mmCIF file of C-alpha atoms and ligand atoms in Angstrom:
data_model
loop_
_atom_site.group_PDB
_atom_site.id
_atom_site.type_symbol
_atom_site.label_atom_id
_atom_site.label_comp_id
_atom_site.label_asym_id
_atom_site.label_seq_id
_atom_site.Cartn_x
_atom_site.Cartn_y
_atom_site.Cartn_z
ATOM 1 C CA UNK T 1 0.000 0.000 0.000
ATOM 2 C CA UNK T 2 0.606 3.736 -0.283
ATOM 3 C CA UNK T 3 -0.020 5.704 2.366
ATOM 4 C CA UNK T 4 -0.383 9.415 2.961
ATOM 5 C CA UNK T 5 0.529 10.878 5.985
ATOM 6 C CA UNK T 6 -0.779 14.409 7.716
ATOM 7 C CA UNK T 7 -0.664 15.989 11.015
ATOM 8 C CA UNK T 8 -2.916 18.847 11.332
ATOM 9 C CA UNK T 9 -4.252 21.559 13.812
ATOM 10 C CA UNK T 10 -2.248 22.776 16.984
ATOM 11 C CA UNK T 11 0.994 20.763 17.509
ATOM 12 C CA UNK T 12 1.441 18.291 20.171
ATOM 13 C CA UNK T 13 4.329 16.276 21.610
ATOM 14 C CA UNK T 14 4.136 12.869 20.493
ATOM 15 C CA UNK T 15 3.012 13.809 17.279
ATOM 16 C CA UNK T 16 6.572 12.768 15.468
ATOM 17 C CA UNK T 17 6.205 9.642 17.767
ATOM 18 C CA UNK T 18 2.686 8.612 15.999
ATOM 19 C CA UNK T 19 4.718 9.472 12.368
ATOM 20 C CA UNK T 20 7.576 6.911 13.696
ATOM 21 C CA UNK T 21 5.405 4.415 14.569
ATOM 22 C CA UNK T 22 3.439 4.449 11.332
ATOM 23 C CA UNK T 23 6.096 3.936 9.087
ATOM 24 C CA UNK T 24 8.256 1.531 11.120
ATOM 25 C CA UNK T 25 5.095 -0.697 11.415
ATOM 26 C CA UNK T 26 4.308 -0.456 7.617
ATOM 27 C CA UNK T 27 8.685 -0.888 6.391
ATOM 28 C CA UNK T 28 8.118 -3.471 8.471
ATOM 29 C CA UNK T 29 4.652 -5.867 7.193
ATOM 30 C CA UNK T 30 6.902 -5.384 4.296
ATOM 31 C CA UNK T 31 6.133 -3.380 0.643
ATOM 32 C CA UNK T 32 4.093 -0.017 1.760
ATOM 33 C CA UNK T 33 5.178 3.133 1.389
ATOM 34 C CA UNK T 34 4.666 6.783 2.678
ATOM 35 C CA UNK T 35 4.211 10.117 1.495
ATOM 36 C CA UNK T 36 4.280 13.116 4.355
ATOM 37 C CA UNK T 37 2.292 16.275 3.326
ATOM 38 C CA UNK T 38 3.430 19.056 4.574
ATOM 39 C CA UNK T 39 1.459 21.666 6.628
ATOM 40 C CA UNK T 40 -1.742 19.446 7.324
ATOM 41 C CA UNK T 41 -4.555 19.910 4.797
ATOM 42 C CA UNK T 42 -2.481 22.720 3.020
ATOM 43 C CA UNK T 43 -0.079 20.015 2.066
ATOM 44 C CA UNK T 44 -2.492 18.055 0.416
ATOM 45 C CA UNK T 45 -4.434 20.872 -1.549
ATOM 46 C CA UNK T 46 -0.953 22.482 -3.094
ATOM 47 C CA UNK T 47 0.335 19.028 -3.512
ATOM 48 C CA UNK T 48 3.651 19.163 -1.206
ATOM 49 C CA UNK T 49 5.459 16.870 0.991
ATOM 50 C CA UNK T 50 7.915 14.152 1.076
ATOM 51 C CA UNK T 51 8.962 10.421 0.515
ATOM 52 C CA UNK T 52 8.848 9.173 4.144
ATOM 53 C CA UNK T 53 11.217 6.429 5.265
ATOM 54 C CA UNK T 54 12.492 4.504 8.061
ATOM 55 C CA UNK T 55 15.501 6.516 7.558
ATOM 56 C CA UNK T 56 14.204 9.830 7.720
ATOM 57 C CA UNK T 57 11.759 9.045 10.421
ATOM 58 C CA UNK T 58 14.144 7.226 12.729
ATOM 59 C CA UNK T 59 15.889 9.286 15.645
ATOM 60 C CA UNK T 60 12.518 11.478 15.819
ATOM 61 C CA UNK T 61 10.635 9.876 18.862
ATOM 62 C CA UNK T 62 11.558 12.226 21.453
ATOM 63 C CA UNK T 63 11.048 15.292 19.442
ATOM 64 C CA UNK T 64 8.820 17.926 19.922
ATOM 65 C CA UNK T 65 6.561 19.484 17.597
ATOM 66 C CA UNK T 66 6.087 17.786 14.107
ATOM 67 C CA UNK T 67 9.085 16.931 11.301
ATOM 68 C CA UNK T 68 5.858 17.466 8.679
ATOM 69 C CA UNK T 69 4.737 20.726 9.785
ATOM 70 C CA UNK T 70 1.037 21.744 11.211
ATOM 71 C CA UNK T 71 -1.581 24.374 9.714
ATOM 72 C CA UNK T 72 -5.094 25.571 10.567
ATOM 73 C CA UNK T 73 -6.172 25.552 6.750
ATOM 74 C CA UNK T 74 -9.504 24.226 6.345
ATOM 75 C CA UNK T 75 -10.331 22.769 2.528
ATOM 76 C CA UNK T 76 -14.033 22.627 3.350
ATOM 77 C CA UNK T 77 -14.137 26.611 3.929
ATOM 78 C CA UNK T 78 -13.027 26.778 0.153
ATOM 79 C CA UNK T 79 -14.956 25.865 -3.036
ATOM 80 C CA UNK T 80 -13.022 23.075 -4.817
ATOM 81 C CA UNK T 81 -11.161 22.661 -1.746
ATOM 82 C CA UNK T 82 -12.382 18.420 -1.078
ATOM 83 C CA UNK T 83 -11.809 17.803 -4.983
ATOM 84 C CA UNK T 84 -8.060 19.481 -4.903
ATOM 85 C CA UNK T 85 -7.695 17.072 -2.305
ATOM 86 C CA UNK T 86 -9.230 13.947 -3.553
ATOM 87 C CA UNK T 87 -7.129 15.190 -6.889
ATOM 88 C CA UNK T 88 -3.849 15.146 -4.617
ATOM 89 C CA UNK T 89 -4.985 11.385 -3.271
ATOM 90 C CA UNK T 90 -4.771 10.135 -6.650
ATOM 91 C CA UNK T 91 -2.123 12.134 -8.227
ATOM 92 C CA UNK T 92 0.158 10.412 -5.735
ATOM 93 C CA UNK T 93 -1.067 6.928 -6.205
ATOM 94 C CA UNK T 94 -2.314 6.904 -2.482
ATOM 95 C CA UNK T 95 -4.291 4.043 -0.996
ATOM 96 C CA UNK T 96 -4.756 5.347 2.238
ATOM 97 C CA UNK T 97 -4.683 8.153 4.117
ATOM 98 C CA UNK T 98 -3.869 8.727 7.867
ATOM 99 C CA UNK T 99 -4.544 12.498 9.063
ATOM 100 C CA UNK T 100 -3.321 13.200 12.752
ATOM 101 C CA UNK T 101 -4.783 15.231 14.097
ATOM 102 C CA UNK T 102 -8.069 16.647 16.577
ATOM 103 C CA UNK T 103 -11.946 17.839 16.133
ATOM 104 C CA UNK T 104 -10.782 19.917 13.131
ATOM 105 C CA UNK T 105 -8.611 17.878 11.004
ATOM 106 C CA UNK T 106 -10.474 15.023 11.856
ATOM 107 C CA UNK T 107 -13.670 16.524 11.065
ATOM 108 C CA UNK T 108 -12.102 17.398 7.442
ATOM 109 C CA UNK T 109 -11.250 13.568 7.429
ATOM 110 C CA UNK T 110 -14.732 12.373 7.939
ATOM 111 C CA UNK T 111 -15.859 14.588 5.324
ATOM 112 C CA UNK T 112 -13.452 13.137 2.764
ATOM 113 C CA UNK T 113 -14.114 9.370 4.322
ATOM 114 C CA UNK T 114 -17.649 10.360 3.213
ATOM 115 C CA UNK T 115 -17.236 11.566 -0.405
ATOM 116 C CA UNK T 116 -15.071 7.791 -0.819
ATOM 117 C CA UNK T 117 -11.565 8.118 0.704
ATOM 118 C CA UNK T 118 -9.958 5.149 2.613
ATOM 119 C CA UNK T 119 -9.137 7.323 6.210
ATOM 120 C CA UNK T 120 -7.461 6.015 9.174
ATOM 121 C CA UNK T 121 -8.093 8.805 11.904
ATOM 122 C CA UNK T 122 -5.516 9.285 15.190
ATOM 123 C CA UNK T 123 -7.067 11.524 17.640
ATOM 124 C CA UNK T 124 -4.357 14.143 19.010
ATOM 125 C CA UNK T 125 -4.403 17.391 21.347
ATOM 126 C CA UNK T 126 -3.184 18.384 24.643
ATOM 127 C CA UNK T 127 -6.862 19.790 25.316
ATOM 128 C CA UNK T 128 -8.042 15.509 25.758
ATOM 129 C CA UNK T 129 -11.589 16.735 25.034
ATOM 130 C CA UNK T 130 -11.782 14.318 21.396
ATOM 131 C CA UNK T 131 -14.845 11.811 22.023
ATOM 132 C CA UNK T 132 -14.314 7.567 22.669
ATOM 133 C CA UNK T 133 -10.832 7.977 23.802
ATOM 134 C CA UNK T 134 -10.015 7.792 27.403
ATOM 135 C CA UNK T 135 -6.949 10.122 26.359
ATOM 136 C CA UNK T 136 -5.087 11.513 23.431
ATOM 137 C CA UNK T 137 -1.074 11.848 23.749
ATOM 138 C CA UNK T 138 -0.083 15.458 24.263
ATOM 139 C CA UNK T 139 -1.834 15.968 27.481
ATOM 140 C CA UNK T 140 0.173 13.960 29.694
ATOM 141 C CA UNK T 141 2.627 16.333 28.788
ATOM 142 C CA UNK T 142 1.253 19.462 28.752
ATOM 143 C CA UNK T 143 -0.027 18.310 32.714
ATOM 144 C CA UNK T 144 3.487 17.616 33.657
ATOM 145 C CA UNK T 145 4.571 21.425 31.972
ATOM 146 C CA UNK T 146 1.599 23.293 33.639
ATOM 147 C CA UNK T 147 2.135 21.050 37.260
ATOM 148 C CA UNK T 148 5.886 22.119 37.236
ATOM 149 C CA UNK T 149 4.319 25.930 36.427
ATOM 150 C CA UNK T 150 2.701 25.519 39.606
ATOM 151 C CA UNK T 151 5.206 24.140 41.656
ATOM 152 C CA UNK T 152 7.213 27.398 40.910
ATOM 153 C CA UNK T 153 4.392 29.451 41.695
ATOM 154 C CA UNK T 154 3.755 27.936 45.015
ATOM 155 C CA UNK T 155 7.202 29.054 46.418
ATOM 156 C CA UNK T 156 6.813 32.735 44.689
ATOM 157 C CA UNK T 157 3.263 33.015 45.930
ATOM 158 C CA UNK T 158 4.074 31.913 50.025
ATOM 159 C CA UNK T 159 6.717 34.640 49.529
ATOM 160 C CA UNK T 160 5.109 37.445 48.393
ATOM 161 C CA UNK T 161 1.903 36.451 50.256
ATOM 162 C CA UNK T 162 0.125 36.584 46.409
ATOM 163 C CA UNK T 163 -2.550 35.535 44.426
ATOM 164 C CA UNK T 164 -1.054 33.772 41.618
ATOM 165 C CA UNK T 165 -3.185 33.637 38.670
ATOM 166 C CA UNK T 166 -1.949 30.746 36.209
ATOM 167 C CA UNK T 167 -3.978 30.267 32.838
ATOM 168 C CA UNK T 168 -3.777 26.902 30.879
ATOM 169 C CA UNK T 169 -4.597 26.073 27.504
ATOM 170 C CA UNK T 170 -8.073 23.967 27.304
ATOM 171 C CA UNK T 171 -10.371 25.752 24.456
ATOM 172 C CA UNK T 172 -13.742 23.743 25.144
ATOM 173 C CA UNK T 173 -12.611 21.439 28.375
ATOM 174 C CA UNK T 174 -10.783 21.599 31.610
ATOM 175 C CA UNK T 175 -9.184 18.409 31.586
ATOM 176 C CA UNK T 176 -5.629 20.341 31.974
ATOM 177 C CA UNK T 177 -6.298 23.022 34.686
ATOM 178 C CA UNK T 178 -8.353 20.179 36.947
ATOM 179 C CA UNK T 179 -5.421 17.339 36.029
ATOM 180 C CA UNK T 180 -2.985 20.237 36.998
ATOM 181 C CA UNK T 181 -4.378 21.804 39.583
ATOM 182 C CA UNK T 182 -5.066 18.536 41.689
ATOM 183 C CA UNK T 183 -1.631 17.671 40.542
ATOM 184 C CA UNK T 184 -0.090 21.277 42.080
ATOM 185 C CA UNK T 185 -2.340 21.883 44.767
ATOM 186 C CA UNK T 186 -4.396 24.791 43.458
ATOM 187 C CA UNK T 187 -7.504 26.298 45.328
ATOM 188 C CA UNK T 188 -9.489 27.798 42.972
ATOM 189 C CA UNK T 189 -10.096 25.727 39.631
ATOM 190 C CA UNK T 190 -11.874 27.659 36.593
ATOM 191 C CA UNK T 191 -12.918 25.805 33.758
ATOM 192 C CA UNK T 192 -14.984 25.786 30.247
ATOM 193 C CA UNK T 193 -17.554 23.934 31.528
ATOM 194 C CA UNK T 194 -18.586 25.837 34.741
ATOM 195 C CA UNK T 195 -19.075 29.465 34.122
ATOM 196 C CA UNK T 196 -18.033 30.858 37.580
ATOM 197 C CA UNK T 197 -18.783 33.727 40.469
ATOM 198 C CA UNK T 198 -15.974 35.755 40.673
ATOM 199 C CA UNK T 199 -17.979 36.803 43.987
ATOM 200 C CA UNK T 200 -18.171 33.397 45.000
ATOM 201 C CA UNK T 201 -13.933 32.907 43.723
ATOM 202 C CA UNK T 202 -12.800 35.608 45.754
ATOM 203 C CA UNK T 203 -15.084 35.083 48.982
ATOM 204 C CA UNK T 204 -13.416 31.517 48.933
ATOM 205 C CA UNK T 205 -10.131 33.315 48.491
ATOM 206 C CA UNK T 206 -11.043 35.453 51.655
ATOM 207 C CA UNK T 207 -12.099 32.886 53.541
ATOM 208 C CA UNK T 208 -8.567 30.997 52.661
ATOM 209 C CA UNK T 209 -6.568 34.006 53.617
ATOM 210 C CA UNK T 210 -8.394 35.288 57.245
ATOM 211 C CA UNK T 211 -7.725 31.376 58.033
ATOM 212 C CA UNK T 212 -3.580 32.479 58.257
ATOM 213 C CA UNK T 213 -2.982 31.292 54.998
ATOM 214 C CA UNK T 214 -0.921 34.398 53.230
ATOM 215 C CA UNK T 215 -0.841 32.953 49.310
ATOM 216 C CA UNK T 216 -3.305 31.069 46.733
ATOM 217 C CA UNK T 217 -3.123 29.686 43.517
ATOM 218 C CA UNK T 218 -5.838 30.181 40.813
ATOM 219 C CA UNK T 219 -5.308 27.846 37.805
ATOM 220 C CA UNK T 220 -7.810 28.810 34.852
ATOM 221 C CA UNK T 221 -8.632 27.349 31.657
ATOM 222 C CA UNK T 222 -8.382 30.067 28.636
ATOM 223 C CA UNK T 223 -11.946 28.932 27.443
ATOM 224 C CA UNK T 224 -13.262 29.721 31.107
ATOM 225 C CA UNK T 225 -16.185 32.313 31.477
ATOM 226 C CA UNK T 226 -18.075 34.284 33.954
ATOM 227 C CA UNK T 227 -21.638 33.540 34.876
ATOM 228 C CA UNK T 228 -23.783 35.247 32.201
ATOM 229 C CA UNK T 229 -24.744 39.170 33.770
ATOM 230 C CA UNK T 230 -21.461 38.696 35.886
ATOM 231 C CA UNK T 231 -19.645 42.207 36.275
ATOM 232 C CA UNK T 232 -16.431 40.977 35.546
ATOM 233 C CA UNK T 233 -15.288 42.004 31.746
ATOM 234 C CA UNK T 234 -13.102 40.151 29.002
ATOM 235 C CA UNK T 235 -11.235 41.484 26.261
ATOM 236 C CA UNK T 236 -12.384 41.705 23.013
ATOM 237 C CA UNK T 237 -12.532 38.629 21.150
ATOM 238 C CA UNK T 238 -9.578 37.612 19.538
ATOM 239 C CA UNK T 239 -9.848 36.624 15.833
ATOM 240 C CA UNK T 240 -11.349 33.138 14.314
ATOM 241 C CA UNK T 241 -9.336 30.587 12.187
ATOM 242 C CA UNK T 242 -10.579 28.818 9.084
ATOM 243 C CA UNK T 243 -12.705 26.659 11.173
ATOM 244 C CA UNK T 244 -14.334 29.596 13.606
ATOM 245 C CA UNK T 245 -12.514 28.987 16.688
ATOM 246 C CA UNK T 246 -11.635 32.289 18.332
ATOM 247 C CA UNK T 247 -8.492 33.297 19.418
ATOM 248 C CA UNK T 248 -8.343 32.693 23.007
ATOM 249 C CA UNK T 249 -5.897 33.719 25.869
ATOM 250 C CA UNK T 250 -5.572 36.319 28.558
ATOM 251 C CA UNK T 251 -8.489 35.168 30.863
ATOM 252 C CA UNK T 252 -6.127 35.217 33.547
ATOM 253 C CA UNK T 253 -4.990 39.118 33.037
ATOM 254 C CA UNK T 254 -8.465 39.554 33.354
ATOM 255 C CA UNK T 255 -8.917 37.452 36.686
ATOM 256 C CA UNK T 256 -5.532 39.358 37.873
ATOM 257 C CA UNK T 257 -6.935 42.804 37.740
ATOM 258 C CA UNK T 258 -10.397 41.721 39.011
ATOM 259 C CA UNK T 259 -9.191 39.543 42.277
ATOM 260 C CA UNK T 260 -7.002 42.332 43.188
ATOM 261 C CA UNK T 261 -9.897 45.105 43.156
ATOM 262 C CA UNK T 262 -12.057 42.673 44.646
ATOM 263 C CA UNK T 263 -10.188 41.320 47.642
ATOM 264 C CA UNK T 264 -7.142 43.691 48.062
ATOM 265 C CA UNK T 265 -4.565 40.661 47.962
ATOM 266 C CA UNK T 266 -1.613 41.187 45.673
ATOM 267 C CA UNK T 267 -2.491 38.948 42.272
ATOM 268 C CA UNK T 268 -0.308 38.304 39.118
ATOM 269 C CA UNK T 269 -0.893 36.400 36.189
ATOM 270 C CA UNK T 270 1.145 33.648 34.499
ATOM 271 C CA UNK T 271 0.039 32.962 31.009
ATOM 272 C CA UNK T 272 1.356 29.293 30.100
ATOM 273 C CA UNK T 273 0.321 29.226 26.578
ATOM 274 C CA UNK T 274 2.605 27.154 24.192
ATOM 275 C CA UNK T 275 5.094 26.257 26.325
ATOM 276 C CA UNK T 276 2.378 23.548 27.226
ATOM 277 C CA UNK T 277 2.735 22.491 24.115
ATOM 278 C CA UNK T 278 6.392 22.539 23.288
ATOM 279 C CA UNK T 279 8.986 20.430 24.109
ATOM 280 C CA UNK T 280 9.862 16.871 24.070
ATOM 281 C CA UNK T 281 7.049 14.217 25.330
ATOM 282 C CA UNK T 282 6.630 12.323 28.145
ATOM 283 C CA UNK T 283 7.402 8.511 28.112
ATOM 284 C CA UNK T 284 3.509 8.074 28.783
ATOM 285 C CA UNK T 285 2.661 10.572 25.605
ATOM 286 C CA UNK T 286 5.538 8.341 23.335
ATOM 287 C CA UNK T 287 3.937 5.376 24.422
ATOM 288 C CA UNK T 288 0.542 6.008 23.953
ATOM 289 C CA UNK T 289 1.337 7.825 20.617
ATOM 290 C CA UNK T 290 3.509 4.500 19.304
ATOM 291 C CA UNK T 291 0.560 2.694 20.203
ATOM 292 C CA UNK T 292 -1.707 4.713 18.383
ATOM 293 C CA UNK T 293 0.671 4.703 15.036
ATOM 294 C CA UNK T 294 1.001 1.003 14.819
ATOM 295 C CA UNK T 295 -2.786 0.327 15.165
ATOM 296 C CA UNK T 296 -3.830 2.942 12.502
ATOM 297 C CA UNK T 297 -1.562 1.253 9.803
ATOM 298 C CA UNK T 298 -2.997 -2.276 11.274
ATOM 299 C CA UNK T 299 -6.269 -0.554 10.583
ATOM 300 C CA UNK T 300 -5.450 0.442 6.926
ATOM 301 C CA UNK T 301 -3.520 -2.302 6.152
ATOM 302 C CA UNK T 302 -6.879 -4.356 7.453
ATOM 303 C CA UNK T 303 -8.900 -2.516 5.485
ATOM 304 C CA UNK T 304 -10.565 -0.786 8.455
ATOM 305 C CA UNK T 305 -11.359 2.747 7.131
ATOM 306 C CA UNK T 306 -14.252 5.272 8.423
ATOM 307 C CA UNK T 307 -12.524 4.993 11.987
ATOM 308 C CA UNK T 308 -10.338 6.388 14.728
ATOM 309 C CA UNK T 309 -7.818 4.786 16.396
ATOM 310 C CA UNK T 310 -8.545 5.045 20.149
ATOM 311 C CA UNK T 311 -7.468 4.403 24.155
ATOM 312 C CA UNK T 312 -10.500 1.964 25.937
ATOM 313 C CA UNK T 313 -8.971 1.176 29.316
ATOM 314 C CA UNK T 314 -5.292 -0.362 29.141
ATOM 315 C CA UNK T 315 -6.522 -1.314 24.966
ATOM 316 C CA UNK T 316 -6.113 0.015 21.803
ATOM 317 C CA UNK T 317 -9.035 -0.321 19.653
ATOM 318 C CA UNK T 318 -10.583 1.337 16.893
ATOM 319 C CA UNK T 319 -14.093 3.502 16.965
ATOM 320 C CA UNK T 320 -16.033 4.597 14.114
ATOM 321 C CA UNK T 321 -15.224 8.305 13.011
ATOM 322 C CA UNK T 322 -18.173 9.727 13.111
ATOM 323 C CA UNK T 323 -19.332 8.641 16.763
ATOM 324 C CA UNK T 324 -16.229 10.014 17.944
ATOM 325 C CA UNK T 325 -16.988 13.569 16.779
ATOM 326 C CA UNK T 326 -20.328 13.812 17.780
ATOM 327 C CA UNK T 327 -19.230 15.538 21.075
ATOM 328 C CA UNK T 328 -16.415 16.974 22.731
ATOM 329 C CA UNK T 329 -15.465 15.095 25.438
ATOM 330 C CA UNK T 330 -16.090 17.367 28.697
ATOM 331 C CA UNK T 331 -14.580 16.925 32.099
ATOM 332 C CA UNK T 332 -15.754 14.387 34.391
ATOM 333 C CA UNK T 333 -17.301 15.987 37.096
ATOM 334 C CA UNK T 334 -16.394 13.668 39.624
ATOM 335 C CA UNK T 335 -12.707 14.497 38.740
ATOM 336 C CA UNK T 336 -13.562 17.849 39.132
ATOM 337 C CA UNK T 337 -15.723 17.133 42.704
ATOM 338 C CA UNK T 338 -12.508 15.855 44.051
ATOM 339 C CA UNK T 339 -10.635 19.119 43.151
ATOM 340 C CA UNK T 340 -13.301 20.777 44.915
ATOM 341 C CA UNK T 341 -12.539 19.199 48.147
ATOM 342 C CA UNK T 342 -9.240 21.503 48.243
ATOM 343 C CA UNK T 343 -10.884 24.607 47.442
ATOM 344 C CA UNK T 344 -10.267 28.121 49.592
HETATM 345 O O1 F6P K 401 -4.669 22.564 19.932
HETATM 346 C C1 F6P K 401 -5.579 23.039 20.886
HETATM 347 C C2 F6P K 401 -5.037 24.305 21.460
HETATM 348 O O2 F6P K 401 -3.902 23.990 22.172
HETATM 349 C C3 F6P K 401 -6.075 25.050 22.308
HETATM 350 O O3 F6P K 401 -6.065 24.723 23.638
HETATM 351 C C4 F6P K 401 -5.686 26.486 22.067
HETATM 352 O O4 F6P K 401 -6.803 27.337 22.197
HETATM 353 C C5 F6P K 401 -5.187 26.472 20.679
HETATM 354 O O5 F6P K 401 -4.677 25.200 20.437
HETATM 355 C C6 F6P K 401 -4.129 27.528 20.392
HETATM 356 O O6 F6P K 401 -3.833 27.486 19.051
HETATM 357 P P1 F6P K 401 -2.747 28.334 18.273
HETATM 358 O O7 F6P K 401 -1.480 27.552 18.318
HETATM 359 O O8 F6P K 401 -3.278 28.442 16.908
HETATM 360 O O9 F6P K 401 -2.596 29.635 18.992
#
């Protein structure tokens, strides 16, 4: 077989990992081959990437970021943008095609698995919020980044007797604020899917602080909101990408300025933003991301398209695409009832 190969969307560690995997699996069943578009779906509509090998793709496991290249361009925002691809598919003699990537490039995926081609999906983002996986590799990582953020904090904070503000990526879900905050010790958690009180936020604070305690830590998601009517004001909205997500980031600024007028305690802000992101994976993340690339060319070398490679438990299995994107996959609230218990 010939395979094509994509990552797509925000990078992630482990996503060189997943490439690895994929090509080392298929070198190995003996006779495929790989072609790497660069850029995610830009790569396939202009028709640009590269011969991948076990040579070029050896030595890569640990690396951050990906050795393709990652883009935001959408090819269903543009008219002719699905035939250019399915064009592309065929031009290079492909018989399969394995886009890496989260809700957006694998939503582009299922749209091309529906007008005919042969798609092997592998979920990926630090955010974990992508449907019928327990977890995608990237957000092991980004936990450990954020925890260690926190860590540092802690000490500053007790020092300065401060508020310290820190603001994680998570767009629709709080699966990295909660898994960091328990992890660090926080006591406040803000998240996408509880729009909170910054009354109720800072009373806890109060409370925490007329108890002797001199410092908190605040650990917010960037897609966190106020309650509707709240009097606490955001920036403007940032701008959209070619798939309507807005630009988010700078939540906590917001939370800085407002805690401080609020409760009088000292508050700073620590933006985390990409350095979540960057940076070599975990041994968890190149695990799970090894597994992942080794089932999805046992999937397309089965035959298996229309699905999503996928974490059940300790197994990997694979769903079916389009169940998997129904819904975001939210926090538990359990999880988050036990981060509760440490509150103020
Ligand atoms: O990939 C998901 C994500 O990490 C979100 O949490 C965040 O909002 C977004 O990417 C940031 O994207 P960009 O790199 O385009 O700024």
């Amino acid at each position: 077989m010939r395979i094509g190969i994509l990552t797509g969307g925000g990078d992630c560690p482990g996503l060189n990992a997943v490439i690895r995997a994929i090509v080392r699996r298929g070198v190995d069943l003996g006779g495929h081959t790989f072609y790497g578009f660069r850029s995610g779906w830009a790569g396939m509509l202009a028709h640009d990437g590269i011969e991948l090998t076990r040579a070029n793709t050896a030595g890569i496991l640990p690396r951050g970021g990906t050795i393709l290249g990652t883009s935001r361009t959408n090819p269903l925002s543009s008219t002719g943008g699905v035939g250019a691809i399915i064009e592309t598919f065929e031009r290079e003699c492909l018989d399969a095609l394995i886009p890496i990537g989260g809700e957006d490039t694998l939503g582009v995926a299922l749209a091309l698995w529906r007008e005919g081609l042969p798609i092997v999906g592998v979920p990926k983002t630090i955010d974990n919020d992508i449907g019928h996986t327990d977890v995608t590799f990237g957000f092991h990582t980004a936990v450990q980044i954020a925890t260690e953020a926190i860590d540092r904090l802690h000490t500053t904070a007790e020092s300065h007797n401060r508020v310290m503000v820190v603001e994680v990526m998570g767009r629709h879900a709080g699966w990295i604020a909660t898994y960091a905050g328990i992890a660090g010790g926080a006591d406040a958690i803000l998240v996408p899917e509880r729009p909170f009180d910054i009354e109720d936020v800072c009373s806890r604070l109060r409370r925490r602080h007329s108890s002797g305690l001199t410092f908190s830590i605040v650990v917010v998601s960037e897609g966190a909101k106020p309650l509707q009517g709240s009097t606490m004001t955001l920036g403007a909205p940032g701008e959209s990408d070619e798939f309507g997500h807005e630009r988010l980031g700078g939540i906590g600024v917001a939370l800085e300025r407002e805690i401080e007028s609020l409760t009088g305690f000292q508050t700073r802000a620590t933006i985390l933003g990409h350095v979540q992101r960057g940076g070599t994976p975990t041994a968890y993340d190149r695990v799970l991301a090894t597994r992942f690339g080794v089932a999805a060319m046992d999937a397309a070398t089965g035959g298996r398209f229309g699905h999503m490679v996928a974490l059940h438990g300790s197994e990997i299995v694979e769903v079916d695409l389009e169940e998997a994107l129904r819904e975001p996959k939210l926090l538990d609230p359990k999880l988050y009832e036990t981060a509760e218990v440490f509150f103020g």
